[in-house]
Amino acid sequence: MIELQDLQKAFGEKPVLQGFTLKVRDAETMVIIGYSGSGKSVALKHIVGLLHPDVGDVIVDGQAVSTLDRDGLTLLRQGVGYVFQFAALFDSMTVADNLALGLRRRGLDEAEIEERVQEALALVDLSGTGERMPAELSGGMRKRVGIARAIALRPRYILYDEPTTGLDPVTSAVIDRLMVRTREHLGVTGVVVTHDMRSAYTVGDRIAMLYEGRVRQVGSVAEIQQTEDPVVRQFIEGRAE
Amino acid sequence: MIQAIGRRSISAVEAVGRVGHFVMDMVRALADIGVWARLTIVQMRRIGVDSLPVALFIAAFTGVVLALQASYTFTGAVPLYFVGTLVGKTMMLELGPVLAGLALAGRVGASMAAELGTMKVTEQVDALETLAYDPQSYLVIPRVLAGTLMFPVVVAFAIATGIITGWLTSLVLLDLSTQDFIKGLKLFYVFKDVWFGLLKSASFGFTITLVGCIVGLGTRGGAEGVGRSATRAVVYSAILILVLDAFWAVVLL
């Protein structure tokens, strides 16, 4: 289970998170929605210790992330897959090497690494692309490689940062299906940060809206769709006013 | 005005603190030898072998100019074989290490800052961390170690090249025999000349790569930020090379 407890984070004078509290249950997919710049990605980065809160803490499997030393963080990160907004593929490596890098860190032998790489690429429908360089891939393919890199680690948790942003509707649907398939196949707990409501409804078990640094509302997909909160309604309906 | 001075003082102290933290993190990450050892070899080739052409090019012309200027200065007053002395001493003690260092600050420092800066702004450094790698052991140690080890090698070749072109110039343009050039070269030679130059160049290599890494990993913003980092890395490295040059002269000469 992941618990974000009263997270507060400011960059310079600008407060981003102002008491953000959220529990993500095991095996569920929690979607965090919110306006651009509302701090969704910032919250996600706190889960793996890429950012440290000014106040509050993140508890993963009963461990407070802020109390972990470098070795503790390494152990935590070995159980978490992270899918970045723009995939963050290592552009000097082939697709296969991108997937293999995390596996090598876990001390797997080369035969098993090769097997896991091929399996992960097959799961994202990209078999046969292992020898290509990231620069040769389309935006959608890069995102799928980013997901494959996370899946190959067989993590307990996968964190998705804006997985469908910048993609056409069909490719977005492919990525959504992939996230659902990943949860069904691997049974992982997922946290998805997005402002794409179609994606949120497709992949989410529960949805939390981050607004002005705090959770405005959290509930099942049906509860969010029927909300009477004017701020949440405006956001999910995409109204200008 | 007092506020501005105060702000600048605080930010200077903070910068020193950040560098201290960075170096401490780097030292701590040395324990992760399984990660950095293999990558250091790759960086040694990139920093060492790939830097040779520019360093040798500069050294070759420096040797020519040194020989001609020495002969111009000595005419009539000092025996011409002192050209060998001046070319040898100057290349070993000063121009070999410093000119190669300044040239490589541009070539190595800027490319390192730009490469790591691009990785930073495209979240590749964050991705590395989420894959349980420490950027210090994966990115920084291999570069700093390779720079510290390979700069003396590059500078040794540069010194040799400068002396050879100085000798050839003396032979062809100054009517100085090989025996006289070597006589001058050996006249005030002490072994310290060599190790002083190489020690200096190792410190330049360490500084240029460390600055490249610190500035690169501190990059913010997009392409503009990467460009700023590359420029900063060159400027800071060049300044530090000159400061270190004076430091070693005061301490060791």
XYZ file of C-alpha atoms in Angstrom:
494
model
C 0.000 0.000 0.000
C 1.105 3.542 -0.726
C 0.123 6.359 1.609
C 0.821 9.997 0.917
C 0.494 11.753 4.259
C -0.058 15.494 4.441
C 2.546 16.202 1.745
C 3.666 19.792 1.486
C 6.118 20.916 -1.140
C 7.102 24.351 -2.415
C 9.547 25.362 -5.140
C 10.997 28.662 -3.999
C 8.095 30.871 -3.032
C 5.555 28.810 -4.969
C 3.647 26.206 -2.940
C 2.671 23.164 -5.029
C 1.466 20.566 -2.560
C -0.308 21.891 0.516
C -1.336 18.916 2.596
C -1.868 16.248 -0.060
C -3.132 13.045 1.552
C -4.067 9.883 -0.355
C -4.105 6.119 0.193
C -3.567 3.719 -2.699
C -4.756 0.209 -1.868
C -2.985 -2.916 -3.037
C -3.907 -4.139 -6.541
C -5.978 -1.080 -7.399
C -5.274 1.557 -10.015
C -5.566 5.032 -8.565
C -5.837 7.880 -11.045
C -4.797 11.356 -9.949
C -6.376 14.066 -12.074
C -5.910 17.807 -11.954
C -5.053 20.916 -13.906
C -1.678 21.286 -15.601
C 0.850 22.509 -13.060
C -1.289 21.414 -10.109
C 1.479 19.163 -8.747
C 0.378 15.694 -9.935
C 3.802 14.710 -11.249
C 5.431 16.269 -8.198
C 3.329 14.005 -5.975
C 4.293 10.966 -8.056
C 8.008 11.732 -7.770
C 7.711 11.795 -3.971
C 6.664 8.131 -4.004
C 10.054 6.949 -5.274
C 12.110 9.570 -3.469
C 12.973 11.612 -6.560
C 11.655 14.601 -4.611
C 11.564 15.072 -0.861
C 8.634 16.752 0.900
C 9.041 19.887 2.974
C 6.460 18.477 5.375
C 4.689 15.108 5.512
C 5.830 11.743 4.225
C 5.133 8.912 1.830
C 4.705 5.438 3.288
C 5.295 2.510 0.947
C 4.679 -0.957 2.388
C 4.910 0.509 5.887
C 8.246 2.251 5.241
C 8.579 6.028 5.371
C 10.406 7.052 2.183
C 12.009 10.085 3.858
C 13.790 7.857 6.400
C 15.396 5.610 3.780
C 19.106 5.893 3.092
C 20.565 5.329 -0.390
C 20.485 1.510 -0.019
C 16.932 1.626 1.308
C 15.850 3.784 -1.624
C 17.517 1.360 -4.051
C 15.545 -1.514 -2.507
C 12.298 0.473 -2.674
C 12.901 1.431 -6.314
C 13.544 -2.178 -7.263
C 9.871 -2.808 -6.499
C 8.530 0.171 -8.433
C 8.259 0.741 -12.176
C 8.044 4.363 -13.322
C 6.690 5.394 -16.711
C 7.762 8.946 -17.552
C 5.687 11.525 -19.403
C 8.026 11.596 -22.396
C 9.229 8.032 -21.825
C 12.746 9.187 -20.744
C 14.395 6.458 -22.809
C 18.193 6.464 -22.810
C 18.792 7.783 -26.297
C 22.302 6.343 -26.619
C 21.017 2.791 -26.092
C 18.906 0.420 -28.164
C 15.375 -0.389 -27.063
C 16.538 -3.773 -25.735
C 19.359 -2.180 -23.738
C 16.889 0.319 -22.287
C 14.831 -2.580 -20.974
C 17.855 -4.604 -19.877
C 19.483 -1.819 -17.845
C 17.209 -2.151 -14.814
C 17.350 -5.945 -14.982
C 21.162 -5.947 -14.961
C 21.044 -3.846 -11.797
C 18.991 -6.621 -10.211
C 21.770 -9.118 -10.950
C 19.839 -11.310 -13.399
C 21.854 -13.457 -15.809
C 21.933 -12.504 -19.486
C 19.658 -15.378 -20.596
C 16.937 -14.344 -18.175
C 17.364 -10.679 -19.106
C 16.911 -11.541 -22.779
C 13.802 -13.576 -21.973
C 12.282 -10.784 -19.873
C 13.069 -8.148 -22.507
C 11.373 -10.161 -25.250
C 8.392 -10.909 -22.995
C 7.930 -7.239 -22.066
C 8.235 -6.100 -25.692
C 5.654 -8.711 -26.724
C 3.277 -7.466 -24.013
C 3.374 -3.962 -25.499
C 3.107 -5.310 -29.084
C 6.625 -4.208 -29.995
C 8.310 -7.554 -30.657
C 11.205 -7.177 -33.072
C 12.060 -3.586 -32.166
C 14.773 -4.464 -29.656
C 17.650 -3.384 -31.877
C 16.140 -0.035 -32.849
C 17.239 3.245 -31.295
C 14.682 5.424 -29.453
C 15.107 8.186 -32.063
C 13.731 5.804 -34.703
C 10.431 5.323 -32.826
C 7.195 7.308 -32.953
C 5.885 9.042 -29.813
C 3.390 6.250 -29.130
C 6.027 3.553 -29.580
C 8.374 5.354 -27.219
C 5.662 5.450 -24.561
C 5.054 1.735 -25.043
C 8.789 1.059 -24.669
C 8.683 3.135 -21.480
C 5.878 0.920 -20.194
C 7.761 -2.221 -21.298
C 10.829 -1.008 -19.370
C 8.698 -0.760 -16.238
C 6.908 -4.075 -16.832
C 10.166 -5.981 -17.449
C 11.124 -5.352 -13.815
C 7.958 -7.201 -12.656
C 7.368 -4.514 -10.033
C 4.773 -4.434 -7.250
C 3.845 -0.890 -8.204
C 3.786 0.998 -11.489
C 3.611 4.782 -11.570
C 2.452 6.367 -14.837
C 3.154 10.050 -15.417
C 0.790 11.428 -18.092
C 0.928 8.236 -20.182
C -1.386 9.488 -22.946
C -0.427 13.152 -23.141
C 0.436 14.271 -26.666
C -0.881 11.128 -28.353
C -3.665 10.805 -30.904
C -6.951 9.253 -29.650
C -6.283 5.832 -31.151
C -2.763 5.572 -29.738
C -4.103 6.817 -26.398
C -6.653 3.998 -26.441
C -3.839 1.526 -27.168
C -1.879 2.802 -24.152
C -5.014 2.627 -21.954
C -5.616 -0.975 -23.030
C -1.975 -1.711 -22.267
C -2.264 -0.320 -18.741
C -5.364 -2.415 -18.103
C -3.654 -5.486 -19.555
C -0.598 -4.881 -17.354
C -2.728 -4.798 -14.240
C -4.611 -7.953 -15.266
C -1.464 -9.880 -16.217
C 0.820 -8.786 -13.409
C -1.637 -7.786 -10.670
C 0.341 -4.641 -9.925
C -0.834 -1.624 -7.991
C -0.890 1.413 -10.244
C -0.891 5.165 -9.808
C -1.734 7.095 -12.959
C -1.325 10.843 -13.244
C -3.360 12.288 -16.103
C -5.731 15.006 -17.201
C -7.168 12.799 -19.939
C -10.607 11.900 -18.542
C -11.311 9.162 -21.067
C -8.102 7.464 -19.988
C -8.938 8.003 -16.306
C -12.357 6.327 -16.678
C -10.848 3.411 -18.644
C -7.943 2.490 -16.413
C -8.938 3.746 -12.961
C -10.529 1.877 -10.072
C -10.629 5.108 -8.117
C -9.981 8.712 -9.086
C -8.601 11.520 -6.918
C -8.672 15.136 -7.988
C -5.730 17.284 -6.906
C -6.724 20.917 -6.610
C -4.804 23.765 -4.982
C -2.315 21.332 -3.475
C -4.862 19.076 -1.783
C -7.231 16.257 -2.688
C -10.497 17.892 -3.677
C -12.409 14.623 -4.013
C -11.563 10.939 -4.157
C -13.942 8.174 -5.166
C -14.775 5.384 -7.570
C -15.144 6.181 -11.258
C -18.951 6.203 -10.861
C -18.778 8.518 -7.844
C -16.575 10.974 -9.682
C -18.795 10.873 -12.771
C -21.808 11.737 -10.598
C -20.091 14.324 -8.424
C -21.834 17.530 -7.497
C -18.632 19.331 -6.560
C -18.542 22.266 -9.020
C -14.731 22.257 -9.342
C -14.559 18.530 -10.086
C -17.570 18.742 -12.430
C -16.024 21.564 -14.398
C -12.787 19.618 -14.765
C -14.255 16.277 -15.803
C -16.624 17.945 -18.249
C -13.833 20.135 -19.616
C -15.869 23.354 -19.370
C -14.113 26.717 -19.648
C -16.327 28.194 -16.902
C 22.841 47.383 -2.388
C 23.549 45.749 0.970
C 20.678 43.361 0.259
C 22.183 42.488 -3.106
C 25.605 41.837 -1.554
C 23.936 39.706 1.125
C 21.989 37.699 -1.458
C 25.123 37.091 -3.530
C 27.114 36.063 -0.449
C 24.426 33.601 0.598
C 24.184 32.110 -2.880
C 28.004 31.797 -3.051
C 28.076 29.930 0.272
C 25.190 27.741 -0.922
C 27.082 26.939 -4.134
C 30.163 25.892 -2.162
C 27.922 23.738 0.039
C 26.350 22.094 -3.024
C 29.773 21.283 -4.472
C 30.838 19.831 -1.105
C 27.693 17.678 -0.990
C 28.246 16.584 -4.566
C 31.825 15.496 -3.881
C 30.770 13.670 -0.690
C 28.077 11.818 -2.642
C 30.667 10.934 -5.266
C 33.074 9.557 -2.665
C 30.283 7.516 -1.081
C 29.296 6.096 -4.472
C 32.848 4.756 -4.992
C 31.679 1.641 -3.131
C 29.476 0.816 -6.133
C 32.478 -0.421 -8.132
C 30.431 -2.970 -10.095
C 28.638 -0.094 -11.825
C 31.402 2.446 -12.462
C 34.380 0.215 -13.319
C 33.147 -0.900 -16.754
C 31.798 2.541 -17.651
C 35.121 4.187 -16.734
C 36.869 2.281 -19.530
C 34.339 3.643 -22.043
C 34.850 7.184 -20.766
C 38.650 6.814 -20.831
C 38.446 6.113 -24.530
C 36.067 9.021 -25.136
C 38.014 11.529 -23.044
C 41.505 10.274 -23.828
C 41.661 8.943 -27.351
C 39.075 11.309 -28.799
C 40.795 14.356 -27.249
C 44.232 13.561 -28.648
C 43.843 15.215 -32.074
C 42.912 18.657 -30.722
C 45.577 18.540 -27.977
C 48.298 17.434 -30.400
C 47.289 20.032 -32.989
C 47.634 22.842 -30.442
C 50.913 21.450 -29.057
C 52.444 21.086 -32.525
C 51.996 24.757 -33.384
C 52.958 25.876 -29.881
C 56.300 24.069 -30.302
C 56.922 25.849 -33.615
C 56.121 29.277 -32.180
C 58.173 28.697 -29.019
C 61.274 27.788 -31.017
C 60.936 30.823 -33.304
C 60.228 33.256 -30.459
C 63.113 31.893 -28.402
C 65.535 32.372 -31.294
C 64.164 35.889 -31.903
C 64.666 36.785 -28.212
C 68.105 35.175 -27.878
C 69.683 36.593 -31.056
C 73.205 37.727 -30.343
C 72.891 37.641 -26.556
C 72.296 34.000 -25.581
C 73.646 30.851 -27.282
C 71.079 29.436 -29.680
C 71.042 25.975 -28.076
C 69.015 27.576 -25.262
C 66.088 27.270 -27.686
C 65.946 23.579 -26.658
C 65.913 24.592 -22.996
C 63.083 27.039 -23.453
C 60.971 24.766 -25.640
C 61.396 21.808 -23.253
C 60.847 23.677 -20.003
C 57.921 25.712 -21.262
C 56.126 22.762 -22.813
C 56.578 20.547 -19.758
C 55.905 23.080 -17.035
C 53.320 25.404 -18.517
C 52.068 25.430 -22.063
C 51.608 21.679 -22.502
C 49.295 21.252 -19.502
C 47.585 24.666 -19.617
C 46.898 24.948 -23.349
C 45.722 21.326 -23.549
C 43.651 21.920 -20.407
C 41.974 25.012 -21.841
C 41.297 23.310 -25.155
C 39.857 20.249 -23.444
C 37.775 22.410 -21.117
C 35.948 23.389 -24.296
C 35.854 19.967 -25.860
C 35.313 17.692 -22.852
C 33.734 20.056 -20.325
C 31.150 21.493 -22.706
C 30.148 18.157 -24.214
C 29.865 16.580 -20.770
C 27.693 19.403 -19.437
C 25.522 19.295 -22.563
C 25.153 15.503 -22.481
C 24.282 15.320 -18.782
C 22.157 18.456 -19.077
C 20.107 16.880 -21.854
C 19.733 13.723 -19.785
C 18.585 15.846 -16.862
C 15.951 17.884 -18.713
C 14.582 14.829 -20.532
C 14.241 12.980 -17.187
C 16.788 10.321 -18.173
C 18.643 10.979 -14.908
C 15.394 10.448 -12.966
C 14.783 7.288 -15.012
C 18.215 6.039 -14.039
C 17.359 6.583 -10.376
C 14.045 4.772 -10.660
C 15.945 1.820 -12.141
C 17.894 1.779 -8.849
C 21.110 3.288 -10.231
C 22.905 6.074 -8.420
C 23.713 8.807 -10.999
C 26.946 9.394 -9.111
C 28.235 5.883 -9.751
C 26.703 5.557 -13.232
C 27.417 9.010 -14.663
C 29.795 11.023 -12.496
C 32.523 8.681 -11.206
C 33.352 7.166 -14.620
C 33.750 10.630 -16.147
C 35.751 12.198 -13.315
C 37.997 9.163 -12.952
C 38.574 8.932 -16.688
C 39.366 12.653 -16.883
C 41.814 12.484 -13.976
C 43.594 9.441 -15.415
C 43.591 10.355 -19.098
C 44.456 14.064 -19.027
C 48.080 13.360 -17.994
C 48.337 10.848 -20.845
C 46.984 13.354 -23.375
C 49.252 16.095 -21.983
C 52.306 13.774 -22.088
C 51.671 13.240 -25.809
C 51.114 16.993 -26.246
C 54.418 17.828 -24.497
C 56.281 15.316 -26.664
C 54.642 16.713 -29.803
C 55.523 20.315 -28.875
C 59.153 19.398 -28.234
C 59.374 17.456 -31.520
C 57.928 20.321 -33.568
C 60.213 22.770 -31.700
C 63.189 20.571 -32.613
C 62.083 20.285 -36.261
C 61.634 24.053 -36.457
C 65.105 24.604 -34.983
C 66.548 22.134 -37.445
C 64.864 23.517 -40.556
C 64.447 27.235 -39.875
C 67.083 28.128 -37.267
C 70.093 26.146 -38.474
C 70.392 24.567 -35.024
C 71.787 21.021 -35.025
C 70.019 18.148 -33.303
C 72.937 17.790 -30.889
C 72.688 21.458 -29.874
C 68.909 21.266 -29.443
C 69.256 18.183 -27.211
C 72.123 19.838 -25.321
C 69.812 22.744 -24.542
C 66.910 20.425 -23.729
C 69.007 18.537 -21.164
C 70.742 21.599 -19.727
C 68.382 22.447 -16.847
C 66.174 19.373 -17.079
C 65.089 17.827 -13.786
C 62.581 14.995 -13.406
C 60.333 17.352 -11.462
C 59.596 19.163 -14.749
C 57.771 16.079 -15.985
C 55.837 15.087 -12.895
C 54.934 18.699 -12.128
C 53.313 19.045 -15.562
C 51.541 15.712 -15.324
C 50.305 16.307 -11.778
C 48.935 19.655 -12.889
C 47.182 18.079 -15.843
C 45.623 15.389 -13.611
C 44.210 18.163 -11.421
C 42.913 19.939 -14.550
C 41.276 16.709 -15.734
C 39.611 16.209 -12.364
C 38.388 19.813 -12.294
C 37.085 19.964 -15.873
C 35.124 16.704 -15.579
C 33.815 17.489 -12.100
C 32.630 20.931 -13.225
C 31.063 19.390 -16.354
C 29.157 16.884 -14.218
C 28.043 19.363 -11.545
C 26.878 21.936 -14.069
C 25.301 19.314 -16.357
C 23.325 17.624 -13.589
C 22.222 21.008 -12.279
C 20.656 21.960 -15.628
C 17.155 23.407 -15.578
C 14.848 24.313 -18.424
C 15.009 22.966 -21.955
C 17.434 23.494 -24.830
C 18.263 26.988 -23.566
C 19.226 25.570 -20.171
C 21.460 22.966 -21.818
C 23.205 25.686 -23.835
C 23.695 27.769 -20.691
C 25.189 24.788 -18.881
C 27.662 24.081 -21.684
C 28.828 27.701 -21.643
C 29.056 27.760 -17.849
C 31.092 24.558 -17.785
C 33.680 26.031 -20.174
C 33.912 29.376 -18.357
C 34.151 27.860 -14.847
C 36.671 25.247 -16.001
C 38.878 27.813 -17.730
C 38.901 30.045 -14.656
C 39.651 27.138 -12.339
C 42.464 25.896 -14.592
C 44.203 29.262 -14.346
C 43.659 29.416 -10.577
C 44.983 25.860 -10.161
C 47.937 26.680 -12.394
C 48.938 29.509 -10.067
C 48.226 27.351 -7.006
C 50.566 24.551 -8.130
C 53.257 27.079 -9.046
C 53.101 28.594 -5.560
C 52.986 25.237 -3.781
C 55.440 23.159 -5.798
C 57.949 25.437 -7.515
